[in-house]
mmCIF file of C-alpha atoms in Angstrom:
data_model
loop_
_atom_site.group_PDB
_atom_site.id
_atom_site.type_symbol
_atom_site.label_atom_id
_atom_site.label_comp_id
_atom_site.label_asym_id
_atom_site.label_seq_id
_atom_site.Cartn_x
_atom_site.Cartn_y
_atom_site.Cartn_z
ATOM 1 C CA MET A 13 0.000 0.000 0.000
ATOM 2 C CA THR A 14 1.413 3.408 -0.938
ATOM 3 C CA PRO A 15 1.563 6.145 1.734
ATOM 4 C CA THR A 16 -1.022 8.166 -0.232
ATOM 5 C CA GLN A 17 -3.460 5.258 -0.216
ATOM 6 C CA ARG A 18 -2.931 4.782 3.486
ATOM 7 C CA VAL A 19 -3.455 8.434 4.344
ATOM 8 C CA PHE A 20 -6.541 8.596 2.125
ATOM 9 C CA SER A 21 -8.089 5.515 3.757
ATOM 10 C CA ILE A 22 -7.423 6.804 7.244
ATOM 11 C CA VAL A 23 -8.884 10.205 6.408
ATOM 12 C CA VAL A 24 -12.035 8.584 4.934
ATOM 13 C CA ALA A 25 -12.442 6.320 7.958
ATOM 14 C CA THR A 26 -11.977 9.228 10.367
ATOM 15 C CA LEU A 27 -14.466 11.450 8.559
ATOM 16 C CA PHE A 28 -16.991 8.640 8.468
ATOM 17 C CA PHE A 29 -16.433 7.979 12.167
ATOM 18 C CA LEU A 30 -16.968 11.626 13.010
ATOM 19 C CA PHE A 31 -20.055 11.786 10.829
ATOM 20 C CA VAL A 32 -21.620 8.877 12.715
ATOM 21 C CA LEU A 33 -20.729 10.430 16.072
ATOM 22 C CA TRP A 34 -22.334 13.666 14.916
ATOM 23 C CA ALA A 35 -25.473 11.734 13.921
ATOM 24 C CA ILE A 36 -25.637 10.137 17.392
ATOM 25 C CA ARG A 37 -25.332 13.521 19.052
ATOM 26 C CA ARG A 38 -28.129 14.915 16.898
ATOM 27 C CA ARG A 39 -30.179 11.822 17.821
ATOM 28 C CA THR A 40 -30.887 11.092 14.171
ATOM 29 C CA VAL A 41 -29.641 7.518 14.533
ATOM 30 C CA GLU A 42 -30.167 5.025 17.309
ATOM 31 C CA ILE A 43 -27.166 3.761 19.246
ATOM 32 C CA GLN A 44 -27.526 0.203 17.935
ATOM 33 C CA TYR A 45 -27.246 1.342 14.311
ATOM 34 C CA ALA A 46 -24.575 3.872 15.116
ATOM 35 C CA PHE A 47 -22.508 1.096 16.670
ATOM 36 C CA LEU A 48 -22.792 -0.887 13.468
ATOM 37 C CA TRP A 49 -21.481 1.985 11.352
ATOM 38 C CA LEU A 50 -18.763 2.863 13.839
ATOM 39 C CA THR A 51 -17.571 -0.708 13.523
ATOM 40 C CA VAL A 52 -17.478 -0.340 9.753
ATOM 41 C CA ALA A 53 -15.403 2.834 10.084
ATOM 42 C CA ALA A 54 -13.080 1.096 12.529
ATOM 43 C CA GLY A 55 -12.731 -1.781 10.049
ATOM 44 C CA ILE A 56 -11.621 0.588 7.290
ATOM 45 C CA ALA A 57 -9.096 2.224 9.593
ATOM 46 C CA LEU A 58 -7.807 -1.144 10.743
ATOM 47 C CA LEU A 59 -7.141 -2.255 7.172
ATOM 48 C CA ALA A 60 -5.413 1.057 6.404
ATOM 49 C CA PHE A 61 -3.049 0.712 9.373
ATOM 50 C CA PHE A 62 -2.319 -2.978 8.973
ATOM 51 C CA ASP A 63 -2.308 -3.713 5.276
ATOM 52 C CA ASP A 64 -0.558 -7.026 5.955
ATOM 53 C CA LEU A 65 -3.907 -8.185 7.268
ATOM 54 C CA LEU A 66 -5.540 -7.522 3.908
ATOM 55 C CA GLN A 67 -2.713 -9.335 2.127
ATOM 56 C CA ALA A 68 -3.105 -12.324 4.404
ATOM 57 C CA VAL A 69 -6.835 -12.557 3.826
ATOM 58 C CA THR A 70 -6.311 -12.172 0.074
ATOM 59 C CA LEU A 71 -3.883 -15.064 0.109
ATOM 60 C CA PHE A 72 -6.202 -17.106 2.304
ATOM 61 C CA ILE A 73 -9.280 -16.816 0.043
ATOM 62 C CA GLY A 74 -7.177 -17.282 -3.094
ATOM 63 C CA ALA A 75 -7.808 -13.869 -4.645
ATOM 64 C CA LYS A 76 -5.195 -12.390 -6.986
ATOM 65 C CA VAL A 77 -5.284 -8.756 -5.812
ATOM 66 C CA PRO A 78 -6.287 -7.158 -2.483
ATOM 67 C CA THR A 79 -8.939 -5.038 -4.230
ATOM 68 C CA THR A 80 -10.920 -8.213 -4.856
ATOM 69 C CA THR A 81 -10.889 -8.977 -1.144
ATOM 70 C CA LEU A 82 -12.003 -5.460 -0.297
ATOM 71 C CA PHE A 83 -14.880 -5.461 -2.765
ATOM 72 C CA LEU A 84 -15.970 -8.992 -1.954
ATOM 73 C CA PHE A 85 -16.211 -8.419 1.786
ATOM 74 C CA GLY A 86 -17.468 -4.871 1.345
ATOM 75 C CA ILE A 87 -20.387 -6.042 -0.766
ATOM 76 C CA LEU A 88 -21.023 -9.032 1.472
ATOM 77 C CA VAL A 89 -21.263 -6.844 4.562
ATOM 78 C CA LEU A 90 -23.614 -4.399 2.803
ATOM 79 C CA VAL A 91 -25.857 -7.225 1.589
ATOM 80 C CA LEU A 92 -26.062 -8.724 5.071
ATOM 81 C CA ILE A 93 -26.870 -5.352 6.593
ATOM 82 C CA ASN A 94 -29.615 -4.848 4.025
ATOM 83 C CA VAL A 95 -31.166 -8.227 4.660
ATOM 84 C CA GLN A 96 -31.089 -7.467 8.359
ATOM 85 C CA PHE A 97 -32.824 -4.151 7.683
ATOM 86 C CA SER A 98 -35.516 -5.902 5.596
ATOM 87 C CA MET A 99 -36.191 -8.208 8.521
ATOM 88 C CA ARG A 100 -36.394 -5.305 10.892
ATOM 89 C CA ILE A 101 -38.723 -3.362 8.601
ATOM 90 C CA SER A 102 -40.980 -6.408 8.154
ATOM 91 C CA HIS A 103 -41.104 -6.870 11.885
ATOM 92 C CA LEU A 104 -41.959 -3.217 12.428
ATOM 93 C CA HIS A 105 -44.542 -3.392 9.653
ATOM 94 C CA GLY A 106 -46.268 -6.268 11.417
ATOM 95 C CA ARG A 107 -46.306 -4.352 14.681
ATOM 96 C CA LEU A 108 -47.579 -1.234 12.963
ATOM 97 C CA ARG A 109 -50.416 -3.240 11.432
ATOM 98 C CA SER A 110 -51.439 -4.713 14.790
ATOM 99 C CA LEU A 111 -51.272 -1.312 16.369
ATOM 100 C CA ALA A 112 -53.408 0.332 13.674
ATOM 101 C CA GLN A 113 -55.944 -2.500 13.897
ATOM 102 C CA GLU A 114 -56.093 -2.130 17.644
ATOM 103 C CA HIS A 115 -56.511 1.609 17.280
ATOM 104 C CA ALA A 116 -59.401 1.109 14.834
ATOM 105 C CA LEU A 117 -61.165 -1.384 17.128
ATOM 106 C CA LEU A 118 -60.737 0.748 20.246
ATOM 107 C CA SER A 119 -61.943 3.891 18.484
ATOM 108 C CA GLU A 120 -65.029 2.043 17.356
ATOM 109 C CA GLU A 121 -65.723 0.875 20.886
ATOM 110 C CA LEU A 122 -65.198 4.325 22.306
ATOM 111 C CA GLU A 123 -67.476 5.869 19.718
ATOM 112 C CA ARG A 124 -70.193 3.333 20.489
ATOM 113 C CA GLU A 125 -69.917 3.873 24.215
ATOM 114 C CA ARG A 126 -70.150 7.618 23.793
ATOM 115 C CA THR A 127 -73.312 7.442 21.721
ATOM 116 C CA ALA A 128 -74.808 4.915 24.132
ATOM 117 C CA ARG A 129 -74.104 7.128 27.128
ATOM 118 C CA ALA A 130 -75.366 10.357 25.676
ATOM 119 C CA PRO A 131 -78.217 9.595 23.326
ATOM 120 C CA ALA A 132 -80.129 12.657 24.536
ATOM 121 C CA ALA A 133 -77.233 14.998 23.927
ATOM 122 C CA ASP A 134 -76.855 13.483 20.480
ATOM 123 C CA GLN A 135 -80.460 14.102 19.629
ATOM 124 C CA ALA A 136 -80.291 17.656 20.951
ATOM 125 C CA LYS A 137 -77.586 18.487 18.399
ATOM 126 C CA MET B 1 -76.713 -9.103 19.368
ATOM 127 C CA ALA B 2 -76.888 -11.443 16.426
ATOM 128 C CA GLU B 3 -74.783 -14.619 16.243
ATOM 129 C CA THR B 4 -73.547 -13.799 12.774
ATOM 130 C CA LEU B 5 -71.365 -10.901 11.727
ATOM 131 C CA VAL B 6 -71.067 -9.795 8.128
ATOM 132 C CA VAL B 7 -67.648 -8.251 7.582
ATOM 133 C CA ILE B 8 -67.031 -5.850 4.741
ATOM 134 C CA PRO B 9 -63.593 -4.364 4.117
ATOM 135 C CA ALA B 10 -64.022 -1.110 2.216
ATOM 136 C CA CYS B 11 -61.701 1.460 0.741
ATOM 137 C CA ASN B 12 -63.174 4.431 -1.097
ATOM 138 C CA GLU B 13 -66.539 2.752 -1.635
ATOM 139 C CA GLU B 14 -68.755 5.654 -0.590
ATOM 140 C CA GLN B 15 -70.933 5.175 -3.664
ATOM 141 C CA ARG B 16 -71.535 1.431 -3.284
ATOM 142 C CA VAL B 17 -71.173 0.306 0.315
ATOM 143 C CA GLY B 18 -74.541 1.694 1.428
ATOM 144 C CA ALA B 19 -76.468 -0.132 -1.267
ATOM 145 C CA VAL B 20 -74.599 -3.377 -0.587
ATOM 146 C CA ILE B 21 -75.449 -3.262 3.127
ATOM 147 C CA ALA B 22 -79.068 -2.275 2.553
ATOM 148 C CA SER B 23 -79.508 -5.078 0.052
ATOM 149 C CA LEU B 24 -77.820 -7.520 2.413
ATOM 150 C CA ARG B 25 -80.088 -6.566 5.303
ATOM 151 C CA ALA B 26 -83.106 -7.177 3.098
ATOM 152 C CA GLN B 27 -81.806 -10.658 2.265
ATOM 153 C CA VAL B 28 -80.436 -11.677 5.678
ATOM 154 C CA PRO B 29 -82.000 -9.504 8.386
ATOM 155 C CA ASP B 30 -80.715 -11.437 11.416
ATOM 156 C CA VAL B 31 -77.060 -10.406 11.184
ATOM 157 C CA ASP B 32 -74.831 -7.587 12.391
ATOM 158 C CA VAL B 33 -72.776 -5.724 9.815
ATOM 159 C CA PHE B 34 -69.238 -4.555 10.454
ATOM 160 C CA VAL B 35 -67.379 -2.413 7.952
ATOM 161 C CA VAL B 36 -63.651 -1.817 8.128
ATOM 162 C CA ASP B 37 -62.856 1.452 6.446
ATOM 163 C CA ASP B 38 -59.297 0.963 5.261
ATOM 164 C CA GLY B 39 -58.113 4.539 5.247
ATOM 165 C CA SER B 40 -60.639 5.855 2.740
ATOM 166 C CA GLY B 41 -60.363 9.424 1.578
ATOM 167 C CA ASP B 42 -64.092 9.700 0.929
ATOM 168 C CA GLY B 43 -67.221 9.256 3.035
ATOM 169 C CA THR B 44 -67.153 5.448 3.132
ATOM 170 C CA ALA B 45 -67.424 5.289 6.924
ATOM 171 C CA ALA B 46 -70.327 7.738 7.049
ATOM 172 C CA ALA B 47 -72.145 5.945 4.228
ATOM 173 C CA ALA B 48 -71.830 2.649 6.088
ATOM 174 C CA SER B 49 -72.972 3.969 9.467
ATOM 175 C CA ALA B 50 -75.880 5.724 7.799
ATOM 176 C CA VAL B 51 -77.354 2.317 6.968
ATOM 177 C CA GLY B 52 -76.725 0.992 10.468
ATOM 178 C CA ALA B 53 -73.408 -0.787 10.118
ATOM 179 C CA ARG B 54 -70.732 -0.643 12.782
ATOM 180 C CA VAL B 55 -67.597 0.917 11.386
ATOM 181 C CA ALA B 56 -63.965 0.727 12.412
ATOM 182 C CA ARG B 57 -61.584 3.027 10.643
ATOM 183 C CA HIS B 58 -57.958 2.254 9.996
ATOM 184 C CA PRO B 59 -55.907 5.391 10.635
ATOM 185 C CA PHE B 60 -54.228 4.805 7.247
ATOM 186 C CA ASN B 61 -54.464 2.283 4.448
ATOM 187 C CA LEU B 62 -53.268 -1.149 5.563
ATOM 188 C CA GLY B 63 -54.463 -3.263 2.664
ATOM 189 C CA TYR B 64 -57.318 -5.671 2.039
ATOM 190 C CA GLY B 65 -55.913 -8.519 4.109
ATOM 191 C CA ALA B 66 -55.292 -6.384 7.175
ATOM 192 C CA ALA B 67 -58.804 -4.940 6.926
ATOM 193 C CA LEU B 68 -60.235 -8.444 6.895
ATOM 194 C CA GLN B 69 -58.146 -9.390 9.888
ATOM 195 C CA THR B 70 -59.338 -6.348 11.840
ATOM 196 C CA ALA B 71 -62.890 -7.521 11.251
ATOM 197 C CA TYR B 72 -62.101 -11.069 12.383
ATOM 198 C CA LYS B 73 -60.455 -9.725 15.519
ATOM 199 C CA TYR B 74 -63.645 -7.800 16.202
ATOM 200 C CA ALA B 75 -65.767 -10.890 15.619
ATOM 201 C CA LEU B 76 -63.616 -12.955 17.956
ATOM 202 C CA ARG B 77 -63.711 -10.386 20.756
ATOM 203 C CA HIS B 78 -67.402 -9.789 20.542
ATOM 204 C CA GLY B 79 -68.277 -13.450 20.602
ATOM 205 C CA TYR B 80 -69.781 -13.933 17.173
ATOM 206 C CA ARG B 81 -70.213 -17.563 16.176
ATOM 207 C CA PHE B 82 -70.301 -17.028 12.427
ATOM 208 C CA CYS B 83 -68.885 -14.610 9.899
ATOM 209 C CA LEU B 84 -69.652 -13.795 6.323
ATOM 210 C CA GLN B 85 -67.005 -11.881 4.451
ATOM 211 C CA MET B 86 -67.923 -9.964 1.317
ATOM 212 C CA ASP B 87 -66.663 -7.079 -0.795
ATOM 213 C CA ALA B 88 -68.044 -3.552 -0.638
ATOM 214 C CA ASP B 89 -67.956 -2.919 -4.374
ATOM 215 C CA GLY B 90 -71.054 -4.940 -5.210
ATOM 216 C CA GLN B 91 -69.135 -7.808 -6.803
ATOM 217 C CA HIS B 92 -70.638 -10.262 -4.332
ATOM 218 C CA GLN B 93 -74.406 -10.556 -4.500
ATOM 219 C CA PRO B 94 -76.207 -10.221 -1.162
ATOM 220 C CA SER B 95 -78.795 -12.631 -2.586
ATOM 221 C CA GLU B 96 -76.147 -15.378 -2.442
ATOM 222 C CA ALA B 97 -75.182 -14.606 1.168
ATOM 223 C CA ARG B 98 -77.778 -16.851 2.789
ATOM 224 C CA LYS B 99 -76.713 -19.827 0.694
ATOM 225 C CA LEU B 100 -73.157 -19.572 2.037
ATOM 226 C CA LEU B 101 -74.232 -18.849 5.592
ATOM 227 C CA GLU B 102 -76.624 -21.757 5.785
ATOM 228 C CA LEU B 103 -73.814 -24.206 5.089
ATOM 229 C CA VAL B 104 -71.951 -23.042 8.194
ATOM 230 C CA TRP B 105 -75.096 -22.460 10.256
ATOM 231 C CA ARG B 106 -76.038 -26.088 9.699
ATOM 232 C CA GLY B 107 -72.494 -27.157 10.555
ATOM 233 C CA GLU B 108 -71.915 -28.874 7.221
ATOM 234 C CA CYS B 109 -68.509 -27.263 6.993
ATOM 235 C CA ASP B 110 -66.250 -24.806 8.806
ATOM 236 C CA VAL B 111 -65.856 -22.585 5.759
ATOM 237 C CA ALA B 112 -68.155 -22.127 2.777
ATOM 238 C CA ILE B 113 -66.615 -20.393 -0.198
ATOM 239 C CA GLY B 114 -68.492 -18.944 -3.148
ATOM 240 C CA SER B 115 -67.057 -20.139 -6.457
ATOM 241 C CA ARG B 116 -67.610 -18.592 -9.870
ATOM 242 C CA PHE B 117 -66.253 -21.636 -11.616
ATOM 243 C CA LEU B 118 -68.402 -24.418 -10.199
ATOM 244 C CA GLU B 119 -71.363 -25.669 -12.200
ATOM 245 C CA GLY B 120 -74.155 -23.151 -11.574
ATOM 246 C CA GLY B 121 -71.823 -20.305 -10.675
ATOM 247 C CA GLY B 122 -70.317 -17.597 -12.823
ATOM 248 C CA GLY B 123 -71.795 -14.319 -13.824
ATOM 249 C CA TYR B 124 -69.256 -12.384 -15.798
ATOM 250 C CA PRO B 125 -66.415 -13.090 -18.198
ATOM 251 C CA VAL B 126 -63.099 -13.089 -16.359
ATOM 252 C CA PRO B 127 -60.301 -11.563 -18.474
ATOM 253 C CA PHE B 128 -57.927 -14.129 -19.937
ATOM 254 C CA LEU B 129 -54.818 -13.181 -17.992
ATOM 255 C CA ARG B 130 -56.625 -13.151 -14.704
ATOM 256 C CA ARG B 131 -58.391 -16.381 -15.447
ATOM 257 C CA ALA B 132 -55.017 -17.936 -16.240
ATOM 258 C CA GLY B 133 -53.660 -16.677 -12.920
ATOM 259 C CA ILE B 134 -56.624 -18.036 -10.982
ATOM 260 C CA GLN B 135 -56.262 -21.359 -12.813
ATOM 261 C CA LEU B 136 -52.577 -21.559 -11.977
ATOM 262 C CA PHE B 137 -53.201 -21.069 -8.284
ATOM 263 C CA SER B 138 -56.197 -23.363 -8.272
ATOM 264 C CA VAL B 139 -54.125 -26.180 -9.733
ATOM 265 C CA LEU B 140 -51.257 -25.471 -7.366
ATOM 266 C CA ALA B 141 -53.468 -25.176 -4.291
ATOM 267 C CA GLN B 142 -55.371 -28.323 -5.255
ATOM 268 C CA TRP B 143 -52.144 -30.215 -5.643
ATOM 269 C CA LEU B 144 -50.760 -28.981 -2.339
ATOM 270 C CA ALA B 145 -54.034 -29.302 -0.452
ATOM 271 C CA ARG B 146 -55.118 -32.534 -2.181
ATOM 272 C CA GLU B 147 -58.609 -31.161 -2.362
ATOM 273 C CA ARG B 148 -60.861 -29.929 -5.166
ATOM 274 C CA LEU B 149 -60.679 -26.142 -5.305
ATOM 275 C CA THR B 150 -62.032 -24.134 -8.214
ATOM 276 C CA ASP B 151 -62.055 -20.493 -7.183
ATOM 277 C CA VAL B 152 -59.098 -19.859 -4.913
ATOM 278 C CA THR B 153 -59.266 -16.085 -5.311
ATOM 279 C CA SER B 154 -62.847 -15.792 -4.105
ATOM 280 C CA GLY B 155 -63.335 -13.408 -1.205
ATOM 281 C CA PHE B 156 -66.984 -14.371 -0.661
ATOM 282 C CA ILE B 157 -66.716 -16.621 2.374
ATOM 283 C CA ALA B 158 -68.833 -17.770 5.289
ATOM 284 C CA CYS B 159 -67.170 -19.386 8.289
ATOM 285 C CA ASN B 160 -67.620 -20.426 11.899
ATOM 286 C CA ARG B 161 -65.748 -19.504 15.048
ATOM 287 C CA ARG B 162 -62.961 -22.015 14.555
ATOM 288 C CA VAL B 163 -62.023 -20.153 11.380
ATOM 289 C CA ILE B 164 -62.593 -16.714 12.936
ATOM 290 C CA ARG B 165 -60.035 -17.653 15.594
ATOM 291 C CA LEU B 166 -57.492 -18.675 12.960
ATOM 292 C CA PHE B 167 -58.024 -15.566 10.820
ATOM 293 C CA ALA B 168 -57.721 -13.258 13.827
ATOM 294 C CA SER B 169 -54.380 -14.821 14.773
ATOM 295 C CA ASP B 170 -50.901 -13.904 13.588
ATOM 296 C CA LEU B 171 -50.955 -16.928 11.301
ATOM 297 C CA PHE B 172 -53.289 -15.175 8.875
ATOM 298 C CA PRO B 173 -51.320 -14.039 5.796
ATOM 299 C CA ALA B 174 -52.561 -10.460 6.092
ATOM 300 C CA ASP B 175 -50.308 -9.288 3.296
ATOM 301 C CA PHE B 176 -52.534 -10.659 0.617
ATOM 302 C CA PRO B 177 -54.932 -13.419 1.634
ATOM 303 C CA ASP B 178 -55.947 -15.511 -1.339
ATOM 304 C CA ALA B 179 -54.908 -18.972 -2.516
ATOM 305 C CA ASP B 180 -52.567 -19.160 0.460
ATOM 306 C CA VAL B 181 -55.544 -18.883 2.808
ATOM 307 C CA ARG B 182 -57.197 -21.866 1.137
ATOM 308 C CA LEU B 183 -54.071 -23.868 1.690
ATOM 309 C CA MET B 184 -53.922 -22.701 5.313
ATOM 310 C CA LEU B 185 -57.511 -23.777 5.952
ATOM 311 C CA GLN B 186 -56.759 -27.230 4.671
ATOM 312 C CA LYS B 187 -53.517 -27.484 6.635
ATOM 313 C CA ALA B 188 -55.305 -26.399 9.803
ATOM 314 C CA GLY B 189 -57.688 -29.320 9.331
ATOM 315 C CA LEU B 190 -60.789 -27.232 8.686
ATOM 316 C CA ARG B 191 -63.624 -28.470 6.531
ATOM 317 C CA VAL B 192 -63.899 -26.366 3.390
ATOM 318 C CA ARG B 193 -66.872 -26.440 1.034
ATOM 319 C CA GLU B 194 -67.147 -24.576 -2.230
ATOM 320 C CA THR B 195 -70.545 -23.643 -3.481
ATOM 321 C CA PRO B 196 -71.434 -22.059 -6.833
ATOM 322 C CA VAL B 197 -72.274 -18.360 -6.760
ATOM 323 C CA VAL B 198 -72.874 -15.707 -9.351
ATOM 324 C CA MET B 199 -70.702 -12.612 -9.105
ATOM 325 C CA THR B 200 -70.834 -9.415 -11.062
ATOM 326 C CA ALA B 201 -67.781 -7.688 -12.441
ATOM 327 C CA GLY B 202 -66.307 -5.175 -10.032
ATOM 328 C CA PRO B 203 -65.958 -1.594 -11.178
ATOM 329 C CA PRO B 204 -63.236 -1.137 -13.801
ATOM 330 C CA ASN B 205 -59.646 -0.624 -12.665
ATOM 331 C CA LYS B 206 -60.490 -1.607 -9.147
ATOM 332 C CA SER B 207 -59.472 -5.226 -9.423
ATOM 333 C CA MET B 208 -56.514 -6.090 -7.311
ATOM 334 C CA HIS B 209 -54.935 -8.361 -9.912
ATOM 335 C CA GLY B 210 -55.157 -6.237 -13.035
ATOM 336 C CA GLY B 211 -52.460 -4.986 -15.396
ATOM 337 C CA ILE B 212 -48.765 -5.014 -14.559
ATOM 338 C CA MET B 213 -49.460 -5.986 -10.970
ATOM 339 C CA THR B 214 -50.354 -9.485 -12.141
ATOM 340 C CA ALA B 215 -46.768 -10.709 -12.379
ATOM 341 C CA TRP B 216 -45.879 -9.255 -8.976
ATOM 342 C CA TYR B 217 -48.988 -10.790 -7.521
ATOM 343 C CA VAL B 218 -48.099 -14.210 -8.926
ATOM 344 C CA VAL B 219 -44.623 -14.090 -7.415
ATOM 345 C CA LYS B 220 -45.914 -12.911 -4.045
ATOM 346 C CA MET B 221 -48.605 -15.551 -3.949
ATOM 347 C CA LEU B 222 -46.193 -18.351 -4.852
ATOM 348 C CA LEU B 223 -43.910 -17.331 -1.997
ATOM 349 C CA SER B 224 -46.797 -16.950 0.404
ATOM 350 C CA MET B 225 -48.071 -20.414 -0.500
ATOM 351 C CA MET B 226 -44.632 -21.815 0.106
ATOM 352 C CA VAL B 227 -44.608 -20.230 3.553
ATOM 353 C CA VAL B 228 -48.068 -21.566 4.378
ATOM 354 C CA TRP B 229 -47.189 -24.983 3.038
ATOM 355 C CA SER B 230 -44.163 -25.255 5.307
ATOM 356 C CA THR B 231 -45.938 -23.964 8.415
ATOM 357 C CA ARG B 232 -47.483 -26.162 11.074
ATOM 358 C CA TYR B 233 -50.913 -25.020 12.173
ATOM 359 C CA PRO B 234 -52.468 -25.843 15.514
ATOM 360 C CA ARG B 235 -55.597 -27.964 15.309
ATOM 361 C CA PRO B 236 -58.568 -25.768 16.100
ATOM 362 C CA PRO B 237 -60.799 -26.929 18.963
ATOM 363 C CA GLU B 238 -63.608 -29.292 17.975
ATOM 364 C CA GLU B 239 -66.314 -27.159 19.487
ATOM 365 C CA ASP B 240 -65.573 -23.452 19.591
ATOM 366 C CA ARG B 241 -68.166 -21.468 21.450
ATOM 367 C CA PRO B 242 -67.811 -17.890 22.613
#
């Protein structure tokens, strides 16, 4: 890895890290997600500092150049995160549905009770 | 309170829902009517209450399946023994309602489903593509359920409390209940009976399986059937009384 590459990677990782910290402070992202992205930033920094690690992994999986390793694992991580998000969204969607159904049923009950309690007032209107 | 609840999911049916309910009451007077207004932007809820139906309103649109499930949850909580589910757009004839209900009232089956494709049923020409889709799922559902099913997309259904309990549970595929529900009924060990009914064509462009959505629908339904097929369902109680 050339010194320029190393500096560039470290700068990118640091900026990303700071961006996520800023997002936590502004409360625009929950801690659990922030942790995930902080880990990603740390991963980039780790590879920039210890490029022997990348070489070793490249050798281990049988890739010809380190870029392959980077892209392969980069894409893999993103795909996994996305699948995880789909699951989370589906789960939330199910909860939202139950909640909206419950809201509809309770409103109906409330409405009925109100009209039952005050039929005279209703007629007076 | 009646023992039977007619459930009608409705979205933007201000023009039709009133007539459907009035006509239904004339045909089957001894039932309660419950309309689930699925986030309509028009006066659907008011039109339904004006003819004496109870109305629950979803705070936003949740889809046909979720609206049905809301109604079944209501039926379960309020101790109804039977349900009839029909559409608000006038596609299902109130004159056929009694025929379906009597099958479950007499205990001949747990679910009675109106079929357009049985001898004596029908009513309107189904467009080729849609007919092909319905055929595909009928064949598939029949093969998986090992049971004769002709109209797996029919939403004109009468059922008893065993089925109400199942539909109100989390096991109900509320995303898009259709052929997958038929498979679920069979897997849950419920007795299904199809009976011929006449339906009229729904208003144009309101069908849920028209146009480019057909392919997406087919894919979704295939996946949903796979999920249902690989799920274990608890046996409903023999006698389910409120």
